[in-house]
Amino acid sequence: MKRIKKILIANRGEIAVRVMSTCREMGIRTVAVFADPDRTSMHVHAADEAYALEGSKISDTYLNGKKIVSVAQRAGVDAIHPGYGFLSENASFAKLVLESGLVFVGPPPEAIDLLGDKTSARSLARKLDIPVLEGSPQAFTDENEAMKAASSMGFPVLLKAAAGGGGRGIRLVVSESEFTAAFGLSASEARNAFGDPRIYLEQFLSHPHHVEIQVLVDHNGNAVSLGERDCSTQRRHQKMIEESPSPVVDETLRSKMNDAAVRLMKAAGYQNAGTVEFLVDPQGKFYFLEVNTRLQVEHPVTEAVTGLDLVKQQILIAAQNVLAFRQEDVNRKGHAIECRVYAEDPSENFLPSVGTLRTFEPPLRPCVRVDSGARAGDEVGVHYDPMLAKVTAWGDSRKEAISRMTGALDDFDVVGVQTTIPFCKFVLEHEAFVQGKHHTQLIDQSFITKYLEHTSKEGSDAAALIASALFAMQGPTVSPPARLSPSQWKAARKDHLH
């Protein structure tokens, strides 16, 4: 067993703070790295030591593996945790870490190469008789070659970054006339996010649920599934709300998907935490999508229903510990939901919102957890992902988890930028979500329009509140406007105070 006394977190923001919290509990010292815009960020202050990467461009800082390893050696760390995004699924970075004599808190480079590349991962799934959606046999950098493959498959098709996930680089192309522009945008986004512009093509599946299986594998090949997460609430292919268990997965389907995920990871020689992602069609058939060879943003919902600390498990596995439990020991209880709070304006097609966080007060409620790397006074810019926080609520039932989440979102006070908080609350209260009848395309197809109608009505109600106040000042000579509900009074009061 290797001893890990000091870890560098090769990331920023919320996930860096999250990893540091577990390290403190385990008695492990932490080292932060930061780009110029992050000099005063929370993750810098949360670490035992912090080192500047010098620069503001992602390519010069958080995507510069050599610079990060150099800092790690200078700081005398034992291991590097990549978080998610940036270099977390970069096999060359993992190899560089290992060649430098450090522990990489993640899978072996060979497993990242095999499973992190979507085309080779799909090939392995087919060999294991796991259902796979039709897709291109290779990834492309040449637009003309990609166009030929798309024409052969038939439109619509999805363009996806071959070297990473998180919704980066994904574009839906419904006709040949859209292909050139979409391919250029996808390749550019993939290059900026992962340092790799390769794009592969995938069959477009209508109205599916996005369901993923969390897996842990140790260095002896012992593997366990921690069950599924449903990530179907997405806008522009990026997740907004996740939950566990999935409302569309029964025990029979869960068993099949768990088995497929574990077989795939073991066949790939995987180690550490990883997630196998599937699409489930309206008929209940599942199809392999991809593997995320890292910790997921939505890992707190799995932690909430299993009671396990996934970052702790990652570190223990990286230190060559054998898993301390077997599949039959995994006990899932209740229901958990996570909402991502982005600095975006839902009424303006989710455009990024920039400014100073004049107020940032997360909710304090029982059975509610908030992961964040932001605080009041921070400047929210355009350099990085706009996620400010993640809120996770647990309940004995899905209904209770939804109720606790809506209450927590009501209590989350953010002033200075627009956020997705009101949109998340709108989705949680919508009949389609409450009944589990939502799917990956629902937000883009209809929820945005319905939300705009909803907010327009709320604006009219706020105007009625002002009219009521003016009426009260003038005396009872005319009939008052319609009465407002307590929630409308609260909303109007909150708008006034802000």
PDB file of N, CA, C and O in Angstrom, residues 125 129-133 160 202 205 208-215 225 227-232 234 239 246 248-249 253-265 275-281 284-292 296 440:
ATOM      1  N   ALA A 125     -17.529  -2.279 -26.077  1.00  0.00           N
ATOM      2  CA  ALA A 125     -18.892  -2.608 -25.661  1.00  0.00           C
ATOM      3  C   ALA A 125     -19.528  -3.607 -26.629  1.00  0.00           C
ATOM      4  O   ALA A 125     -20.206  -4.558 -26.205  1.00  0.00           O
ATOM      5  N   ASP A 129     -21.064  -7.643 -26.194  1.00  0.00           N
ATOM      6  CA  ASP A 129     -22.505  -7.782 -26.475  1.00  0.00           C
ATOM      7  C   ASP A 129     -23.357  -6.814 -25.663  1.00  0.00           C
ATOM      8  O   ASP A 129     -24.490  -7.129 -25.257  1.00  0.00           O
ATOM      9  N   ILE A 130     -22.825  -5.632 -25.421  1.00  0.00           N
ATOM     10  CA  ILE A 130     -23.588  -4.564 -24.781  1.00  0.00           C
ATOM     11  C   ILE A 130     -24.213  -3.725 -25.890  1.00  0.00           C
ATOM     12  O   ILE A 130     -23.521  -3.313 -26.821  1.00  0.00           O
ATOM     13  N   PRO A 131     -25.518  -3.454 -25.839  1.00  0.00           N
ATOM     14  CA  PRO A 131     -26.164  -2.679 -26.915  1.00  0.00           C
ATOM     15  C   PRO A 131     -25.521  -1.315 -27.092  1.00  0.00           C
ATOM     16  O   PRO A 131     -25.253  -0.603 -26.119  1.00  0.00           O
ATOM     17  N   VAL A 132     -25.263  -0.936 -28.346  1.00  0.00           N
ATOM     18  CA  VAL A 132     -24.593   0.325 -28.653  1.00  0.00           C
ATOM     19  C   VAL A 132     -25.354   1.035 -29.776  1.00  0.00           C
ATOM     20  O   VAL A 132     -25.770   0.401 -30.748  1.00  0.00           O
ATOM     21  N   LEU A 133     -25.527   2.351 -29.649  1.00  0.00           N
ATOM     22  CA  LEU A 133     -26.118   3.122 -30.735  1.00  0.00           C
ATOM     23  C   LEU A 133     -25.167   3.151 -31.930  1.00  0.00           C
ATOM     24  O   LEU A 133     -23.955   3.086 -31.771  1.00  0.00           O
ATOM     25  N   LYS A 160     -19.870  14.817 -31.407  1.00  0.00           N
ATOM     26  CA  LYS A 160     -19.439  14.756 -30.013  1.00  0.00           C
ATOM     27  C   LYS A 160     -17.915  14.757 -29.922  1.00  0.00           C
ATOM     28  O   LYS A 160     -17.237  14.150 -30.754  1.00  0.00           O
ATOM     29  N   GLU A 202     -22.625  10.219 -33.839  1.00  0.00           N
ATOM     30  CA  GLU A 202     -23.470   9.249 -33.150  1.00  0.00           C
ATOM     31  C   GLU A 202     -24.907   9.396 -33.619  1.00  0.00           C
ATOM     32  O   GLU A 202     -25.390  10.508 -33.878  1.00  0.00           O
ATOM     33  N   LEU A 205     -30.992   9.716 -30.885  1.00  0.00           N
ATOM     34  CA  LEU A 205     -32.105   8.952 -30.332  1.00  0.00           C
ATOM     35  C   LEU A 205     -33.135   9.923 -29.773  1.00  0.00           C
ATOM     36  O   LEU A 205     -32.802  10.796 -28.969  1.00  0.00           O
ATOM     37  N   PRO A 208     -34.935  10.128 -25.171  1.00  0.00           N
ATOM     38  CA  PRO A 208     -34.425   9.114 -24.235  1.00  0.00           C
ATOM     39  C   PRO A 208     -34.231   9.684 -22.830  1.00  0.00           C
ATOM     40  O   PRO A 208     -34.218  10.896 -22.607  1.00  0.00           O
ATOM     41  N   HIS A 209     -34.067   8.790 -21.867  1.00  0.00           N
ATOM     42  CA  HIS A 209     -33.538   9.145 -20.551  1.00  0.00           C
ATOM     43  C   HIS A 209     -32.039   8.871 -20.579  1.00  0.00           C
ATOM     44  O   HIS A 209     -31.579   7.904 -21.186  1.00  0.00           O
ATOM     45  N   HIS A 210     -31.290   9.741 -19.924  1.00  0.00           N
ATOM     46  CA  HIS A 210     -29.841   9.577 -19.790  1.00  0.00           C
ATOM     47  C   HIS A 210     -29.585   8.980 -18.412  1.00  0.00           C
ATOM     48  O   HIS A 210     -29.808   9.634 -17.391  1.00  0.00           O
ATOM     49  N   VAL A 211     -29.126   7.732 -18.387  1.00  0.00           N
ATOM     50  CA  VAL A 211     -28.927   7.004 -17.127  1.00  0.00           C
ATOM     51  C   VAL A 211     -27.495   6.487 -17.075  1.00  0.00           C
ATOM     52  O   VAL A 211     -27.016   5.859 -18.026  1.00  0.00           O
ATOM     53  N   GLU A 212     -26.812   6.757 -15.979  1.00  0.00           N
ATOM     54  CA  GLU A 212     -25.410   6.360 -15.854  1.00  0.00           C
ATOM     55  C   GLU A 212     -25.205   5.510 -14.603  1.00  0.00           C
ATOM     56  O   GLU A 212     -25.922   5.656 -13.604  1.00  0.00           O
ATOM     57  N   ILE A 213     -24.202   4.631 -14.672  1.00  0.00           N
ATOM     58  CA  ILE A 213     -23.891   3.720 -13.569  1.00  0.00           C
ATOM     59  C   ILE A 213     -22.533   4.075 -12.976  1.00  0.00           C
ATOM     60  O   ILE A 213     -21.523   4.130 -13.691  1.00  0.00           O
ATOM     61  N   GLN A 214     -22.517   4.311 -11.667  1.00  0.00           N
ATOM     62  CA  GLN A 214     -21.263   4.600 -10.960  1.00  0.00           C
ATOM     63  C   GLN A 214     -20.579   3.296 -10.565  1.00  0.00           C
ATOM     64  O   GLN A 214     -21.191   2.430  -9.953  1.00  0.00           O
ATOM     65  N   VAL A 215     -19.303   3.157 -10.924  1.00  0.00           N
ATOM     66  CA  VAL A 215     -18.547   1.927 -10.658  1.00  0.00           C
ATOM     67  C   VAL A 215     -17.254   2.266  -9.918  1.00  0.00           C
ATOM     68  O   VAL A 215     -16.631   3.297 -10.172  1.00  0.00           O
ATOM     69  N   SER A 225     -20.834  -1.905  -8.451  1.00  0.00           N
ATOM     70  CA  SER A 225     -21.682  -0.838  -8.962  1.00  0.00           C
ATOM     71  C   SER A 225     -22.389  -0.194  -7.783  1.00  0.00           C
ATOM     72  O   SER A 225     -22.885  -0.875  -6.887  1.00  0.00           O
ATOM     73  N   GLY A 227     -24.969   1.744  -8.325  1.00  0.00           N
ATOM     74  CA  GLY A 227     -26.295   2.069  -8.836  1.00  0.00           C
ATOM     75  C   GLY A 227     -26.274   3.220  -9.832  1.00  0.00           C
ATOM     76  O   GLY A 227     -25.231   3.714 -10.232  1.00  0.00           O
ATOM     77  N   GLU A 228     -27.483   3.634 -10.204  1.00  0.00           N
ATOM     78  CA  GLU A 228     -27.609   4.591 -11.307  1.00  0.00           C
ATOM     79  C   GLU A 228     -27.930   6.005 -10.836  1.00  0.00           C
ATOM     80  O   GLU A 228     -28.403   6.238  -9.726  1.00  0.00           O
ATOM     81  N   ARG A 229     -27.640   6.929 -11.754  1.00  0.00           N
ATOM     82  CA  ARG A 229     -28.078   8.322 -11.648  1.00  0.00           C
ATOM     83  C   ARG A 229     -28.812   8.661 -12.939  1.00  0.00           C
ATOM     84  O   ARG A 229     -28.383   8.278 -14.024  1.00  0.00           O
ATOM     85  N   ASP A 230     -29.902   9.384 -12.822  1.00  0.00           N
ATOM     86  CA  ASP A 230     -30.647   9.839 -14.000  1.00  0.00           C
ATOM     87  C   ASP A 230     -30.267  11.291 -14.258  1.00  0.00           C
ATOM     88  O   ASP A 230     -30.423  12.150 -13.394  1.00  0.00           O
ATOM     89  N   CYS A 231     -29.755  11.561 -15.456  1.00  0.00           N
ATOM     90  CA  CYS A 231     -29.253  12.902 -15.807  1.00  0.00           C
ATOM     91  C   CYS A 231     -29.995  13.442 -17.017  1.00  0.00           C
ATOM     92  O   CYS A 231     -29.402  14.057 -17.906  1.00  0.00           O
ATOM     93  N   SER A 232     -31.294  13.219 -17.075  1.00  0.00           N
ATOM     94  CA  SER A 232     -32.065  13.526 -18.285  1.00  0.00           C
ATOM     95  C   SER A 232     -32.436  14.994 -18.414  1.00  0.00           C
ATOM     96  O   SER A 232     -32.827  15.424 -19.502  1.00  0.00           O
ATOM     97  N   GLN A 234     -31.472  18.260 -19.160  1.00  0.00           N
ATOM     98  CA  GLN A 234     -30.304  18.873 -19.793  1.00  0.00           C
ATOM     99  C   GLN A 234     -30.726  20.042 -20.673  1.00  0.00           C
ATOM    100  O   GLN A 234     -31.810  20.027 -21.247  1.00  0.00           O
ATOM    101  N   LYS A 239     -25.928  18.812 -18.407  1.00  0.00           N
ATOM    102  CA  LYS A 239     -26.845  18.415 -17.338  1.00  0.00           C
ATOM    103  C   LYS A 239     -27.156  19.583 -16.403  1.00  0.00           C
ATOM    104  O   LYS A 239     -26.290  20.398 -16.099  1.00  0.00           O
ATOM    105  N   SER A 246     -33.174   6.389 -10.683  1.00  0.00           N
ATOM    106  CA  SER A 246     -33.881   6.911 -11.845  1.00  0.00           C
ATOM    107  C   SER A 246     -35.360   6.547 -11.769  1.00  0.00           C
ATOM    108  O   SER A 246     -35.715   5.427 -11.393  1.00  0.00           O
ATOM    109  N   VAL A 248     -37.236   5.848 -14.164  1.00  0.00           N
ATOM    110  CA  VAL A 248     -37.636   4.940 -15.247  1.00  0.00           C
ATOM    111  C   VAL A 248     -36.904   3.603 -15.189  1.00  0.00           C
ATOM    112  O   VAL A 248     -37.064   2.771 -16.081  1.00  0.00           O
ATOM    113  N   VAL A 249     -36.128   3.372 -14.153  1.00  0.00           N
ATOM    114  CA  VAL A 249     -35.351   2.127 -14.060  1.00  0.00           C
ATOM    115  C   VAL A 249     -35.940   1.235 -12.979  1.00  0.00           C
ATOM    116  O   VAL A 249     -35.979   1.612 -11.797  1.00  0.00           O
ATOM    117  N   LEU A 253     -34.152  -3.843 -15.140  1.00  0.00           N
ATOM    118  CA  LEU A 253     -33.291  -3.008 -15.979  1.00  0.00           C
ATOM    119  C   LEU A 253     -32.034  -2.599 -15.211  1.00  0.00           C
ATOM    120  O   LEU A 253     -30.931  -2.584 -15.774  1.00  0.00           O
ATOM    121  N   ARG A 254     -32.192  -2.291 -13.937  1.00  0.00           N
ATOM    122  CA  ARG A 254     -31.037  -1.892 -13.112  1.00  0.00           C
ATOM    123  C   ARG A 254     -29.999  -3.017 -13.069  1.00  0.00           C
ATOM    124  O   ARG A 254     -28.792  -2.771 -13.213  1.00  0.00           O
ATOM    125  N   SER A 255     -30.448  -4.235 -12.898  1.00  0.00           N
ATOM    126  CA  SER A 255     -29.539  -5.377 -12.841  1.00  0.00           C
ATOM    127  C   SER A 255     -28.773  -5.541 -14.157  1.00  0.00           C
ATOM    128  O   SER A 255     -27.559  -5.780 -14.158  1.00  0.00           O
ATOM    129  N   LYS A 256     -29.476  -5.388 -15.288  1.00  0.00           N
ATOM    130  CA  LYS A 256     -28.825  -5.524 -16.597  1.00  0.00           C
ATOM    131  C   LYS A 256     -27.789  -4.422 -16.825  1.00  0.00           C
ATOM    132  O   LYS A 256     -26.690  -4.688 -17.327  1.00  0.00           O
ATOM    133  N   MET A 257     -28.131  -3.199 -16.458  1.00  0.00           N
ATOM    134  CA  MET A 257     -27.214  -2.089 -16.676  1.00  0.00           C
ATOM    135  C   MET A 257     -26.020  -2.166 -15.736  1.00  0.00           C
ATOM    136  O   MET A 257     -24.883  -1.878 -16.135  1.00  0.00           O
ATOM    137  N   ASN A 258     -26.258  -2.540 -14.470  1.00  0.00           N
ATOM    138  CA  ASN A 258     -25.154  -2.737 -13.533  1.00  0.00           C
ATOM    139  C   ASN A 258     -24.176  -3.788 -14.054  1.00  0.00           C
ATOM    140  O   ASN A 258     -22.957  -3.599 -14.017  1.00  0.00           O
ATOM    141  N   ASP A 259     -24.723  -4.894 -14.535  1.00  0.00           N
ATOM    142  CA  ASP A 259     -23.888  -5.986 -15.045  1.00  0.00           C
ATOM    143  C   ASP A 259     -23.071  -5.522 -16.251  1.00  0.00           C
ATOM    144  O   ASP A 259     -21.865  -5.796 -16.343  1.00  0.00           O
ATOM    145  N   ALA A 260     -23.714  -4.806 -17.176  1.00  0.00           N
ATOM    146  CA  ALA A 260     -23.008  -4.314 -18.363  1.00  0.00           C
ATOM    147  C   ALA A 260     -21.885  -3.362 -17.973  1.00  0.00           C
ATOM    148  O   ALA A 260     -20.770  -3.449 -18.513  1.00  0.00           O
ATOM    149  N   ALA A 261     -22.157  -2.474 -17.038  1.00  0.00           N
ATOM    150  CA  ALA A 261     -21.156  -1.484 -16.626  1.00  0.00           C
ATOM    151  C   ALA A 261     -19.954  -2.151 -15.973  1.00  0.00           C
ATOM    152  O   ALA A 261     -18.803  -1.822 -16.289  1.00  0.00           O
ATOM    153  N   VAL A 262     -20.204  -3.080 -15.082  1.00  0.00           N
ATOM    154  CA  VAL A 262     -19.104  -3.754 -14.385  1.00  0.00           C
ATOM    155  C   VAL A 262     -18.287  -4.592 -15.352  1.00  0.00           C
ATOM    156  O   VAL A 262     -17.045  -4.599 -15.312  1.00  0.00           O
ATOM    157  N   ARG A 263     -18.943  -5.321 -16.263  1.00  0.00           N
ATOM    158  CA  ARG A 263     -18.216  -6.142 -17.234  1.00  0.00           C
ATOM    159  C   ARG A 263     -17.328  -5.281 -18.116  1.00  0.00           C
ATOM    160  O   ARG A 263     -16.185  -5.646 -18.427  1.00  0.00           O
ATOM    161  N   LEU A 264     -17.848  -4.126 -18.543  1.00  0.00           N
ATOM    162  CA  LEU A 264     -17.078  -3.234 -19.406  1.00  0.00           C
ATOM    163  C   LEU A 264     -15.832  -2.721 -18.695  1.00  0.00           C
ATOM    164  O   LEU A 264     -14.725  -2.746 -19.252  1.00  0.00           O
ATOM    165  N   MET A 265     -15.983  -2.283 -17.447  1.00  0.00           N
ATOM    166  CA  MET A 265     -14.846  -1.725 -16.716  1.00  0.00           C
ATOM    167  C   MET A 265     -13.789  -2.789 -16.426  1.00  0.00           C
ATOM    168  O   MET A 265     -12.584  -2.533 -16.548  1.00  0.00           O
ATOM    169  N   THR A 275     -17.621   6.134 -14.514  1.00  0.00           N
ATOM    170  CA  THR A 275     -19.056   6.119 -14.777  1.00  0.00           C
ATOM    171  C   THR A 275     -19.330   5.641 -16.196  1.00  0.00           C
ATOM    172  O   THR A 275     -18.742   6.150 -17.152  1.00  0.00           O
ATOM    173  N   VAL A 276     -20.222   4.663 -16.308  1.00  0.00           N
ATOM    174  CA  VAL A 276     -20.633   4.145 -17.606  1.00  0.00           C
ATOM    175  C   VAL A 276     -22.000   4.738 -17.926  1.00  0.00           C
ATOM    176  O   VAL A 276     -22.950   4.568 -17.159  1.00  0.00           O
ATOM    177  N   GLU A 277     -22.100   5.427 -19.055  1.00  0.00           N
ATOM    178  CA  GLU A 277     -23.312   6.160 -19.384  1.00  0.00           C
ATOM    179  C   GLU A 277     -24.113   5.429 -20.462  1.00  0.00           C
ATOM    180  O   GLU A 277     -23.556   4.877 -21.408  1.00  0.00           O
ATOM    181  N   PHE A 278     -25.435   5.463 -20.279  1.00  0.00           N
ATOM    182  CA  PHE A 278     -26.355   4.805 -21.213  1.00  0.00           C
ATOM    183  C   PHE A 278     -27.485   5.759 -21.567  1.00  0.00           C
ATOM    184  O   PHE A 278     -27.773   6.713 -20.843  1.00  0.00           O
ATOM    185  N   LEU A 279     -28.141   5.471 -22.695  1.00  0.00           N
ATOM    186  CA  LEU A 279     -29.425   6.081 -23.016  1.00  0.00           C
ATOM    187  C   LEU A 279     -30.488   4.998 -22.915  1.00  0.00           C
ATOM    188  O   LEU A 279     -30.275   3.855 -23.344  1.00  0.00           O
ATOM    189  N   VAL A 280     -31.631   5.354 -22.339  1.00  0.00           N
ATOM    190  CA  VAL A 280     -32.762   4.431 -22.228  1.00  0.00           C
ATOM    191  C   VAL A 280     -33.898   4.996 -23.060  1.00  0.00           C
ATOM    192  O   VAL A 280     -34.353   6.124 -22.820  1.00  0.00           O
ATOM    193  N   ASP A 281     -34.345   4.236 -24.069  1.00  0.00           N
ATOM    194  CA  ASP A 281     -35.384   4.754 -24.953  1.00  0.00           C
ATOM    195  C   ASP A 281     -36.767   4.623 -24.309  1.00  0.00           C
ATOM    196  O   ASP A 281     -36.913   4.010 -23.241  1.00  0.00           O
ATOM    197  N   GLY A 284     -37.857   1.308 -22.940  1.00  0.00           N
ATOM    198  CA  GLY A 284     -37.113   0.687 -21.854  1.00  0.00           C
ATOM    199  C   GLY A 284     -35.875  -0.069 -22.296  1.00  0.00           C
ATOM    200  O   GLY A 284     -35.273  -0.781 -21.495  1.00  0.00           O
ATOM    201  N   LYS A 285     -35.450   0.099 -23.549  1.00  0.00           N
ATOM    202  CA  LYS A 285     -34.219  -0.525 -24.014  1.00  0.00           C
ATOM    203  C   LYS A 285     -33.050   0.418 -23.742  1.00  0.00           C
ATOM    204  O   LYS A 285     -33.180   1.631 -23.915  1.00  0.00           O
ATOM    205  N   PHE A 286     -31.910  -0.144 -23.312  1.00  0.00           N
ATOM    206  CA  PHE A 286     -30.768   0.709 -23.009  1.00  0.00           C
ATOM    207  C   PHE A 286     -29.652   0.513 -24.034  1.00  0.00           C
ATOM    208  O   PHE A 286     -29.495  -0.564 -24.618  1.00  0.00           O
ATOM    209  N   TYR A 287     -28.876   1.590 -24.234  1.00  0.00           N
ATOM    210  CA  TYR A 287     -27.782   1.592 -25.203  1.00  0.00           C
ATOM    211  C   TYR A 287     -26.558   2.243 -24.571  1.00  0.00           C
ATOM    212  O   TYR A 287     -26.664   3.311 -23.956  1.00  0.00           O
ATOM    213  N   PHE A 288     -25.399   1.634 -24.753  1.00  0.00           N
ATOM    214  CA  PHE A 288     -24.157   2.206 -24.255  1.00  0.00           C
ATOM    215  C   PHE A 288     -23.877   3.537 -24.946  1.00  0.00           C
ATOM    216  O   PHE A 288     -24.022   3.665 -26.159  1.00  0.00           O
ATOM    217  N   LEU A 289     -23.457   4.514 -24.170  1.00  0.00           N
ATOM    218  CA  LEU A 289     -23.175   5.841 -24.688  1.00  0.00           C
ATOM    219  C   LEU A 289     -21.685   6.152 -24.637  1.00  0.00           C
ATOM    220  O   LEU A 289     -21.052   6.403 -25.654  1.00  0.00           O
ATOM    221  N   GLU A 290     -21.113   6.135 -23.422  1.00  0.00           N
ATOM    222  CA  GLU A 290     -19.700   6.452 -23.252  1.00  0.00           C
ATOM    223  C   GLU A 290     -19.282   6.140 -21.826  1.00  0.00           C
ATOM    224  O   GLU A 290     -20.116   5.785 -20.985  1.00  0.00           O
ATOM    225  N   VAL A 291     -17.990   6.282 -21.554  1.00  0.00           N
ATOM    226  CA  VAL A 291     -17.455   6.130 -20.200  1.00  0.00           C
ATOM    227  C   VAL A 291     -16.776   7.429 -19.801  1.00  0.00           C
ATOM    228  O   VAL A 291     -16.005   7.995 -20.581  1.00  0.00           O
ATOM    229  N   ASN A 292     -17.085   7.914 -18.614  1.00  0.00           N
ATOM    230  CA  ASN A 292     -16.357   9.042 -18.049  1.00  0.00           C
ATOM    231  C   ASN A 292     -15.323   8.492 -17.087  1.00  0.00           C
ATOM    232  O   ASN A 292     -15.653   7.949 -16.028  1.00  0.00           O
ATOM    233  N   GLN A 296     -17.582  12.292 -11.433  1.00  0.00           N
ATOM    234  CA  GLN A 296     -18.616  13.068 -12.105  1.00  0.00           C
ATOM    235  C   GLN A 296     -19.034  14.278 -11.268  1.00  0.00           C
ATOM    236  O   GLN A 296     -19.005  14.245 -10.041  1.00  0.00           O
ATOM    237  N   THR A 440     -34.217  13.899 -22.287  1.00  0.00           N
ATOM    238  CA  THR A 440     -33.053  14.768 -22.506  1.00  0.00           C
ATOM    239  C   THR A 440     -33.342  15.968 -23.398  1.00  0.00           C
ATOM    240  O   THR A 440     -32.627  16.966 -23.345  1.00  0.00           O
TER     241      THR A 440
END
